[in-house]
Short mmCIF file of C-alpha atoms in Angstrom, two decimals:
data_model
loop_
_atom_site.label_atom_id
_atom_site.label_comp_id
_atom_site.label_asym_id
_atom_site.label_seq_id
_atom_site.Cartn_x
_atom_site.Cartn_y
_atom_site.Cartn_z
CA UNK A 16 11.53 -1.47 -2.51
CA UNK A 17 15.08 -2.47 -1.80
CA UNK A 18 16.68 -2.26 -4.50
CA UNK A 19 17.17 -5.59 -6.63
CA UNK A 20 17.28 -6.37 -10.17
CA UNK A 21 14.61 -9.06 -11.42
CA UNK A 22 15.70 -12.49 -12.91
CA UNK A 23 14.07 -14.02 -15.59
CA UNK A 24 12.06 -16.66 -14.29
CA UNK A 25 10.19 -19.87 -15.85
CA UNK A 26 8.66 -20.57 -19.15
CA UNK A 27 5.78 -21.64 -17.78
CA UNK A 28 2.72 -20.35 -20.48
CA UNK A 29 1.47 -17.17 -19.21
CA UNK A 30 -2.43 -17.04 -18.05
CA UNK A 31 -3.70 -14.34 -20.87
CA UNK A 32 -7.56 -15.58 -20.49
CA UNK A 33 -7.17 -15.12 -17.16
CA UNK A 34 -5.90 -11.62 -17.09
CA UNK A 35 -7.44 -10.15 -20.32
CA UNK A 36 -10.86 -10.95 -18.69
CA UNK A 37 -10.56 -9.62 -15.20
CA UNK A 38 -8.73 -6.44 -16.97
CA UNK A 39 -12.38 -6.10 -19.11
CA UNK A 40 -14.31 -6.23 -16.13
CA UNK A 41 -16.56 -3.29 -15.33
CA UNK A 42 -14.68 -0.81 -12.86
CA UNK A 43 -17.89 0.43 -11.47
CA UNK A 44 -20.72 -2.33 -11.47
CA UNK A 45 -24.30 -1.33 -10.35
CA UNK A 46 -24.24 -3.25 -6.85
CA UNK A 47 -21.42 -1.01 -5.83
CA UNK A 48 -20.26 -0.70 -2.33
CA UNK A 49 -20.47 2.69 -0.41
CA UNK A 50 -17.50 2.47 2.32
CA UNK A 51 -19.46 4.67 4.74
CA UNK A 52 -22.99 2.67 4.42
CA UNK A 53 -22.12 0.74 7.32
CA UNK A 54 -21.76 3.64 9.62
CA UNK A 55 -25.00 5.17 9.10
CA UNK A 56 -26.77 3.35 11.33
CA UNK A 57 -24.65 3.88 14.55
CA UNK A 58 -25.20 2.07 17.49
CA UNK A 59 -27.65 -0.10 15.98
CA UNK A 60 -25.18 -1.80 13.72
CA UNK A 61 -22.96 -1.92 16.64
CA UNK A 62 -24.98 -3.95 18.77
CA UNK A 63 -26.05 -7.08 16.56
CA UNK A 64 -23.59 -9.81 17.44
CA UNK A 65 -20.99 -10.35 14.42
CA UNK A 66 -22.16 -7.98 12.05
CA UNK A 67 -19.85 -5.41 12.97
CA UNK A 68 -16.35 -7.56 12.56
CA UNK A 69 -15.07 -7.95 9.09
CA UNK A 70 -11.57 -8.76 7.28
CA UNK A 71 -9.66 -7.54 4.61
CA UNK A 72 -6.41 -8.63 2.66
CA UNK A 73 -3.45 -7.12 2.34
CA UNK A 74 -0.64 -7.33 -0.42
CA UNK A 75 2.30 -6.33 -2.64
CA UNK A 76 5.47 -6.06 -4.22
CA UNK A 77 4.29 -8.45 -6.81
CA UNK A 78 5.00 -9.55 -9.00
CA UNK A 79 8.66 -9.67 -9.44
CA UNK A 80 9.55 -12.35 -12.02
CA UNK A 81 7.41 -13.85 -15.01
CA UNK A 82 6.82 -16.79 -12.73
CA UNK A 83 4.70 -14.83 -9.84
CA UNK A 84 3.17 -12.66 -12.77
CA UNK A 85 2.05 -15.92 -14.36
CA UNK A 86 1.62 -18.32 -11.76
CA UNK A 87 1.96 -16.79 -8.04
CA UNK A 88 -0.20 -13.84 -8.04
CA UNK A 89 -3.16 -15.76 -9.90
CA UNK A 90 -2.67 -18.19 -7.10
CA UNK A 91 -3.00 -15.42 -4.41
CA UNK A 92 -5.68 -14.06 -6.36
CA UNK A 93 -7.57 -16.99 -6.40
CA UNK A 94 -7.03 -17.64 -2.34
CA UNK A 95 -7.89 -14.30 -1.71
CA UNK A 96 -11.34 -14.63 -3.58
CA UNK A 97 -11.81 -18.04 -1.48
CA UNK A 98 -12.01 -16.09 1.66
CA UNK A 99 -14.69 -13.54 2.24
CA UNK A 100 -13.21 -10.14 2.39
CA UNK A 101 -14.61 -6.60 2.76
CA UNK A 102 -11.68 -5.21 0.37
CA UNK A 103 -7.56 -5.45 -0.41
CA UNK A 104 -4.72 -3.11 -0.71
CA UNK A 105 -1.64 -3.54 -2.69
CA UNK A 106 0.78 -1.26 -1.04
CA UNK A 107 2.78 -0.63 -4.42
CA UNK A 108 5.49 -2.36 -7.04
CA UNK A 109 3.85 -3.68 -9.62
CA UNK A 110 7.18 -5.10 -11.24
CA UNK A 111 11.19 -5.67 -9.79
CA UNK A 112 13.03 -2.33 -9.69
CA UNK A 113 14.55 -3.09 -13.37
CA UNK A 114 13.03 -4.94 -15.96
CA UNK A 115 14.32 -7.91 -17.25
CA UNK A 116 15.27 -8.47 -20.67
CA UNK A 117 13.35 -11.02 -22.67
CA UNK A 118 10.65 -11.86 -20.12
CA UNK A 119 7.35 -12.46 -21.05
CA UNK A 120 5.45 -10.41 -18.46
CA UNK A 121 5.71 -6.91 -18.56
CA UNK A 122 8.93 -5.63 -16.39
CA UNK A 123 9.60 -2.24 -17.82
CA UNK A 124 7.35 1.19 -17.09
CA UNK A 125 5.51 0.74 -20.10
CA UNK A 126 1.72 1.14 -19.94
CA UNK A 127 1.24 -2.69 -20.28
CA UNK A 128 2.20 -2.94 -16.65
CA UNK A 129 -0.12 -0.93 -15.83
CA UNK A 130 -2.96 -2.77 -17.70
CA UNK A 131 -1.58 -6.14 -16.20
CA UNK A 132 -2.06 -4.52 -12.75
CA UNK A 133 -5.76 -3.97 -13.75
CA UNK A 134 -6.35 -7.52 -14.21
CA UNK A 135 -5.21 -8.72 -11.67
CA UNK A 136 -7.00 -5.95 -9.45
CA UNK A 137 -10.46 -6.36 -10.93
CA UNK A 138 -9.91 -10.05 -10.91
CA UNK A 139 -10.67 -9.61 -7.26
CA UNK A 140 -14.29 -9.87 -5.81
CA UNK A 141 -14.02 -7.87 -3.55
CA UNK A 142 -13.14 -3.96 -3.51
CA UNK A 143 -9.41 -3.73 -4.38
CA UNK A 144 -7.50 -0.90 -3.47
CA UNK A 145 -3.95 0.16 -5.07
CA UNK A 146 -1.59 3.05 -3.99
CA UNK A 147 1.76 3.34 -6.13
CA UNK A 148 5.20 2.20 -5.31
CA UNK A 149 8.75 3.41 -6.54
CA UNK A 150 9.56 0.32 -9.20
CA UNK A 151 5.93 1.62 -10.98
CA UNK A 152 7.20 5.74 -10.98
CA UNK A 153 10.30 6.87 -9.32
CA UNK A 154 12.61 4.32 -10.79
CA UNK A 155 11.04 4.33 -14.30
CA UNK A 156 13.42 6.91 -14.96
CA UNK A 157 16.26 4.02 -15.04
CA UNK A 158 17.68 3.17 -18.14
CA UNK A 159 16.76 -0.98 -17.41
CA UNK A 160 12.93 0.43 -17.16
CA UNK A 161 12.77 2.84 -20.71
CA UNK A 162 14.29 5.80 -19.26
CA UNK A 163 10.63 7.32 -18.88
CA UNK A 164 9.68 10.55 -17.20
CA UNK A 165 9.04 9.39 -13.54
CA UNK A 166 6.66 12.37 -13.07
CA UNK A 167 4.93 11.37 -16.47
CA UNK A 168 4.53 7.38 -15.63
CA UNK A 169 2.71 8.85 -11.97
CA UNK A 170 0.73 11.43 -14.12
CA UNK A 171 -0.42 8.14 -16.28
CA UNK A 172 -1.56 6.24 -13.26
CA UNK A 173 -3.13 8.81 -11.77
CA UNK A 174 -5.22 8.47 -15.11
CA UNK A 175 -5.62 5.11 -15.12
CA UNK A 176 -5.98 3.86 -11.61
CA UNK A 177 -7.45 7.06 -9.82
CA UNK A 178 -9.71 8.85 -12.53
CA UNK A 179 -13.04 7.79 -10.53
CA UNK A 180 -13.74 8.21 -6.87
CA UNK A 181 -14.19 4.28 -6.70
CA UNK A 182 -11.59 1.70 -5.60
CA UNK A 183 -10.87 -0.94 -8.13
CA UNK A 184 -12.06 -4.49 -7.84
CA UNK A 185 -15.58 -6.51 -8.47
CA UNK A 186 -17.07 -4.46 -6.10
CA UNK A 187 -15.89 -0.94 -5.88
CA UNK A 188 -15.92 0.91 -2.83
CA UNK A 189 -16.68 4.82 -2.71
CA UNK A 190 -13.30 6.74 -1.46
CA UNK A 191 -12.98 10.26 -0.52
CA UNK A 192 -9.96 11.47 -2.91
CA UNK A 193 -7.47 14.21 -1.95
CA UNK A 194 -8.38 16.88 -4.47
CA UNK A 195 -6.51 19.85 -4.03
CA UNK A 196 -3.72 20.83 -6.55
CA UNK A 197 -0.77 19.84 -4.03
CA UNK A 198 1.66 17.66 -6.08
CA UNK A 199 3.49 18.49 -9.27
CA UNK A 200 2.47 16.85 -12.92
CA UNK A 201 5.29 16.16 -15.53
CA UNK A 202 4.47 19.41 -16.78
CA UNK A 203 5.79 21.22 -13.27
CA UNK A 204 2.23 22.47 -12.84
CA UNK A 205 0.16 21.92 -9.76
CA UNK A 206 -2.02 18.87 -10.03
CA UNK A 207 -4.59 16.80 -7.75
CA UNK A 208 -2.94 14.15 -5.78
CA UNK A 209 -5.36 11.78 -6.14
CA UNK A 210 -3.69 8.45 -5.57
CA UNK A 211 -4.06 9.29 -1.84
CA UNK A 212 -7.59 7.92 -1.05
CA UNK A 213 -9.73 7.38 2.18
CA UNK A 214 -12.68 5.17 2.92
CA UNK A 215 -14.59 4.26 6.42
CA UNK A 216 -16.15 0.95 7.31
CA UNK A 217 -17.53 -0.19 10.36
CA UNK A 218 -15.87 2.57 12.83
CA UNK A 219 -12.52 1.98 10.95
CA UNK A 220 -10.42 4.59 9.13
CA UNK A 221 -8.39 3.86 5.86
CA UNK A 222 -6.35 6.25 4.11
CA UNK A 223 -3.45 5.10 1.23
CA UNK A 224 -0.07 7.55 1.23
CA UNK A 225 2.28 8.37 -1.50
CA UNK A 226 4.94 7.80 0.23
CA UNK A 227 7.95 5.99 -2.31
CA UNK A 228 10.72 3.30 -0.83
CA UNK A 229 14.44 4.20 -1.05
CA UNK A 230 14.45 7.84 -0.65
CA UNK A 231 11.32 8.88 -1.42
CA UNK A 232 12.73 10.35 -4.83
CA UNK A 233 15.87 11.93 -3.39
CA UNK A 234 17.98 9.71 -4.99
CA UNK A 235 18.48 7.24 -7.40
CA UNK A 236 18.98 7.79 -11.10
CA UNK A 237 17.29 10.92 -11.41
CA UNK A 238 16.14 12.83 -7.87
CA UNK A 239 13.97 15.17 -7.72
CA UNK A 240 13.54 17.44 -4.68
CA UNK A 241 10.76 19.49 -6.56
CA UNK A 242 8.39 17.10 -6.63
CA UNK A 243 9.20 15.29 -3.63
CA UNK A 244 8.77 18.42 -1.42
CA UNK A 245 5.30 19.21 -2.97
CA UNK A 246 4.46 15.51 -2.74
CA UNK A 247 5.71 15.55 0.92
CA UNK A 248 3.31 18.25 2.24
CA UNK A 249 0.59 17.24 0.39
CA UNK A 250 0.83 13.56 2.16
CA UNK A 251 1.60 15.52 5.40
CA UNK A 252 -1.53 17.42 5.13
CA UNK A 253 -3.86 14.28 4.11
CA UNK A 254 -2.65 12.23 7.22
CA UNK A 255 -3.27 15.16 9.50
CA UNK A 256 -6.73 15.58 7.66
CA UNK A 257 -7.41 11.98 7.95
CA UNK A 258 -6.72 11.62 12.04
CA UNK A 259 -8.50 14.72 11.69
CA UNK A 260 -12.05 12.63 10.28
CA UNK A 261 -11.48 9.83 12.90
CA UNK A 262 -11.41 11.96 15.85
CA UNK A 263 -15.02 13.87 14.61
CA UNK A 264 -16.56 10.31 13.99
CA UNK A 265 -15.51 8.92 16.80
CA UNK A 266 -13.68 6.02 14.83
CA UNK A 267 -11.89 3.32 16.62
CA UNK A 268 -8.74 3.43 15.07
CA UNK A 269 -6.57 4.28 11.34
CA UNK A 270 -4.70 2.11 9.34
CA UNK A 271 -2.63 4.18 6.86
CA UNK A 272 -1.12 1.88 3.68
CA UNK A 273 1.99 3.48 1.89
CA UNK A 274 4.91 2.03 -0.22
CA UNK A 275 8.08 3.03 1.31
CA UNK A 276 9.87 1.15 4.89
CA UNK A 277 10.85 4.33 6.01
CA UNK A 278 12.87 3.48 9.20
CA UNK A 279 12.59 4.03 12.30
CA UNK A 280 15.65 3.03 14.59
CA UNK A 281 19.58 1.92 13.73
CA UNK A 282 18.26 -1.60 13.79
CA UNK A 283 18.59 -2.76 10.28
CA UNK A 284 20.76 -1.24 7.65
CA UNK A 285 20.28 -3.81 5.01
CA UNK A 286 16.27 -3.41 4.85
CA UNK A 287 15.70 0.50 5.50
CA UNK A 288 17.39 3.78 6.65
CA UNK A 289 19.09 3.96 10.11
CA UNK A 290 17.45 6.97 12.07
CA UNK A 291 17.59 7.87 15.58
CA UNK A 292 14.72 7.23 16.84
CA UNK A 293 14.13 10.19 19.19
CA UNK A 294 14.60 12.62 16.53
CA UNK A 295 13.66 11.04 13.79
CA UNK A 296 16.79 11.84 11.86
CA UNK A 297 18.53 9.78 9.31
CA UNK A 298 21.52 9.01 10.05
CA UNK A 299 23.16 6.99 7.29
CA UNK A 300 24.48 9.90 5.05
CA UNK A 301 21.66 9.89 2.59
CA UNK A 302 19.02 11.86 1.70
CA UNK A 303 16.02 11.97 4.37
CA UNK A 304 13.14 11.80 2.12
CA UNK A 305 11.44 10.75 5.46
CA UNK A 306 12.32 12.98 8.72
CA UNK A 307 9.39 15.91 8.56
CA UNK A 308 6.63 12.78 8.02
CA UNK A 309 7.81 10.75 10.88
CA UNK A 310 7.77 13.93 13.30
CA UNK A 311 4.48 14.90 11.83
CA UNK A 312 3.35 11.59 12.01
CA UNK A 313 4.14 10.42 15.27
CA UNK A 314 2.50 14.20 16.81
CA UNK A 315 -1.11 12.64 15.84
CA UNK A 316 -0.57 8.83 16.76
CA UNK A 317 0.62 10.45 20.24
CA UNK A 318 -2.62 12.61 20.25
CA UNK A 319 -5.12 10.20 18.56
CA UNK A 320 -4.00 7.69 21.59
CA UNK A 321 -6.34 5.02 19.62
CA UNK A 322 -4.60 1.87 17.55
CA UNK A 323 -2.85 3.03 14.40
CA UNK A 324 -1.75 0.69 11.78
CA UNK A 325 0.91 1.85 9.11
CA UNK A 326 1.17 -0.90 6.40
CA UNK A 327 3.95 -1.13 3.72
CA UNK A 328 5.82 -3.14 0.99
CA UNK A 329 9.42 -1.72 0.22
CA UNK A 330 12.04 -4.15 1.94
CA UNK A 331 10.67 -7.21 1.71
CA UNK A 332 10.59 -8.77 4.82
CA UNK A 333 7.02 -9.86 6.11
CA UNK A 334 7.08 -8.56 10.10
CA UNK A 335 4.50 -6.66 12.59
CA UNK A 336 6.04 -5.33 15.52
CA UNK A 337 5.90 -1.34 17.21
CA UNK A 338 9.43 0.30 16.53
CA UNK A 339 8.29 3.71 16.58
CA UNK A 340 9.39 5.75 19.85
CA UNK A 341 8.34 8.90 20.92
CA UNK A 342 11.35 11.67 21.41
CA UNK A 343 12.08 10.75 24.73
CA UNK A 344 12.88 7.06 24.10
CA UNK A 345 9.45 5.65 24.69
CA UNK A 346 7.79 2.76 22.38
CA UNK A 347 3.86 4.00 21.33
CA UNK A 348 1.95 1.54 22.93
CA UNK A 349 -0.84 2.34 20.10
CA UNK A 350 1.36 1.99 16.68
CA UNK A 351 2.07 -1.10 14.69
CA UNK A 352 4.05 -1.40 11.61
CA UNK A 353 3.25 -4.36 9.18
CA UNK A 354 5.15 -5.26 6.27
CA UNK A 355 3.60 -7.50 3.51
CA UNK A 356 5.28 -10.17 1.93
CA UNK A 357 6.77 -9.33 -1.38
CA UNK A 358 9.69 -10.14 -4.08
CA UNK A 359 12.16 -12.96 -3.43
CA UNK A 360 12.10 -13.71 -7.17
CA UNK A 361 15.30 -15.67 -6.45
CA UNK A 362 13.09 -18.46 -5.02
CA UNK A 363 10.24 -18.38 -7.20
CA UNK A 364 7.05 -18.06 -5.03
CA UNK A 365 8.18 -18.27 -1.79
CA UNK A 366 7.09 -15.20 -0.99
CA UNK A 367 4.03 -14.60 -3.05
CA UNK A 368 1.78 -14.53 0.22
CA UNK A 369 -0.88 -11.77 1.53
CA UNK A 370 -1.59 -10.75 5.11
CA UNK A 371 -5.26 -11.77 5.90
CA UNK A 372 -6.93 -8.75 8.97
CA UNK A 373 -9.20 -9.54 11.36
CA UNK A 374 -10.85 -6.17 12.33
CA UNK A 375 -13.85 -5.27 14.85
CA UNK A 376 -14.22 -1.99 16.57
CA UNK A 377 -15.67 -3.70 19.12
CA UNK A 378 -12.49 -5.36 20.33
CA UNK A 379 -9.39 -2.98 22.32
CA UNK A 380 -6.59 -3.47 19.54
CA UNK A 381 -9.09 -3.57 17.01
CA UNK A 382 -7.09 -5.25 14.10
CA UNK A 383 -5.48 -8.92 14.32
CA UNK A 384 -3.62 -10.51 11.40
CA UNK A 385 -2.44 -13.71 9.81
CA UNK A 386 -0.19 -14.09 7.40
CA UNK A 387 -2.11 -16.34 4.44
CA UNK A 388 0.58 -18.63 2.90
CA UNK A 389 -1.12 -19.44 -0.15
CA UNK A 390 -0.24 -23.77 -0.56
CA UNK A 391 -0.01 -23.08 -4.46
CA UNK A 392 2.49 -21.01 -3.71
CA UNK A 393 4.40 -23.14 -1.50
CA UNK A 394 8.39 -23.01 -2.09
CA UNK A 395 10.37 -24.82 0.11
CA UNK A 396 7.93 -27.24 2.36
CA UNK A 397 5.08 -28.51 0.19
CA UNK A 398 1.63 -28.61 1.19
CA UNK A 399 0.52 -31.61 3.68
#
């Protein structure tokens, strides 16, 4: 996220039924959904007319204010859940980047965040997916959030979100989890990264990153290059491995879901890092918690030549366009960025909105979106 302090918002009664039921809802009910099921089958799923096209939501940097907590995301919630959808992603920050004294929702790192988040997660019927973001972890370490351990608040997601091989949500998909002790715990000891999770439906790759807004914890109150470099590789190595899966399967194209706007040209100073975008390189004087992803990154999108879809929260700014160029100046015809909508707690819910994908292998780009604006939610121009 960029950074911005939360502002106190309305004292409009907050929906406790509403949350403290979704949060009790079973995380793995028996009519679970296997994310691969649909491939079994082949060709002969392929070929029945309609079967084979789905859509899915996608969401986050909410909530930022006791208003969206209590009001906007139930709202999205409930127009999500109105619409028939295979599964969702929040692509991280649960809260503002500070809390906010004397709100009534949960804005610090405490674990009641976390439990909102829950709620509101299994309060969706479909599968809901999650992957962290910098206000929940790397910035807890700020004074304004408790002054936690940022390493300890991951280490207590990682329990709480990402102890099951199952997605979240009324009906939990199965996810292949990155295992292998990569990343570093609070006690700077090798530990599983498994917040990075992948799942395959309908000749579609999914895979969630790591990958923290700002500097990718090389800066702030407390950096640390320890656990970002550990952290790094180990989201390296599960990108490679997961255009590694869609090439053997034959899948039609990736969409990758991570926190941070990392940057990609000089464009736009006041919503990510300037870079040159032939190298790669930041080139803004701060840290590049970035650089050795991109490179990495863009080596496979070049190779995969199929559509690949990196989705993100961080700066706030709901766009889809291709800004990636390859090192000799060239715009990848087969990459699109799309940022959610997120924050803007200065206006209430004006932006508490979700992006709404149409996908089908089937078709040559594969994916097409729509931004949802939920009319609950509606700021500045009612409803008609």
């Amino acid at each position: 996220m960029r950074k911005q302090n939360g502002r106190s918002a309305h004292g409009n009664p907050f929906r406790l039924g509403f949350l403290l039921v979704a949060a009790c809802l079973a995380i793995l009910p028996v009519g679970y959904v296997h994310a691969d099921d649909d491939d079994r089958n082949g060709d002969r799923d392929r070929d029945r007319d309609g079967e084979r096209a789905y859509a899915i939501g996608l969401w986050g940097d909410l909530p930022y204010s006791d208003l969206q907590a209590q009001v906007g995301v139930p709202n999205l919630i409930a127009d999500m859940n109105a619409q028939r959808l295979a599964f969702t992603v929040h692509d991280g920050d649960l809260k503002a980047g500070s809390g906010t004294p004397g709100s009534a929702t949960p804005t610090t790192c405490s674990n009641a965040l976390y439990q909102q988040a829950l709620g509101y997660f299994n309060a969706l019927k479909s599968a809901a997916m999650f992957t962290p973001g910098d206000n929940d972890w790397t910035d807890c370490d700020r004074p304004a959030n408790g002054s936690f351990s940022s390493r300890e608040r991951l280490d207590y997601q990682r329990q709480f979100f990402f102890s099951a091989d199952f997605s979240l949500g009324q009906r939990p998909m199965k996810q292949e989890v990155q295992r292998d002790k990569l990343c570093l715990d609070h006690n700077n000891q090798l530990t599983a990264c498994v917040e990075n999770r992948r799942w395959t439906l309908k000749g579609v790759v999914y895979a969630t990153l790591n990958i923290q807004g700002s500097c990718n914890n090389l800066c702030d109150t407390m950096p640390d290059p320890a656990e970002w470099a550990a952290r790094n590789q180990a989201n390296i190595a599960w990108m490679q491995q997961t255009f590694a899966k869609a090439k053997a399967s034959n899948a039609a194209a990736i969409m990758f879901i991570g926190q941070a706007d990392p940057g990609w040209d000089q464009s736009d100073a006041t919503r990510a890092p300037l870079r040159d975008p032939k190298t790669l390189a930041e080139t803004d004087g701060q840290p590049d918690g970035f650089q050795a992803f991109l490179t990495a990154f863009r080596d496979q999108i070049i190779a995969f030549r199929k559509p690949v879809v990196y989705v993100h929260g961080d700066s706030h700014y709901f766009r889809i366009d291709r800004p990636l160029l390859d090192a000799q100046g060239r715009r990848l015809e087969n990459f699109l960025r799309v940022e959610t909508f997120g924050d803007n707690q200065a206006n209430g819910n004006n932006d508490v909105h979700w992006v709404k994908v149409l996908v089908d292998d089937r078709t040559r780009e594969v994916f097409a979106f729509q931004p949802q604006i939920v009319p609950a939610n509606r700021t500045a121009v009612p409803a008609p």
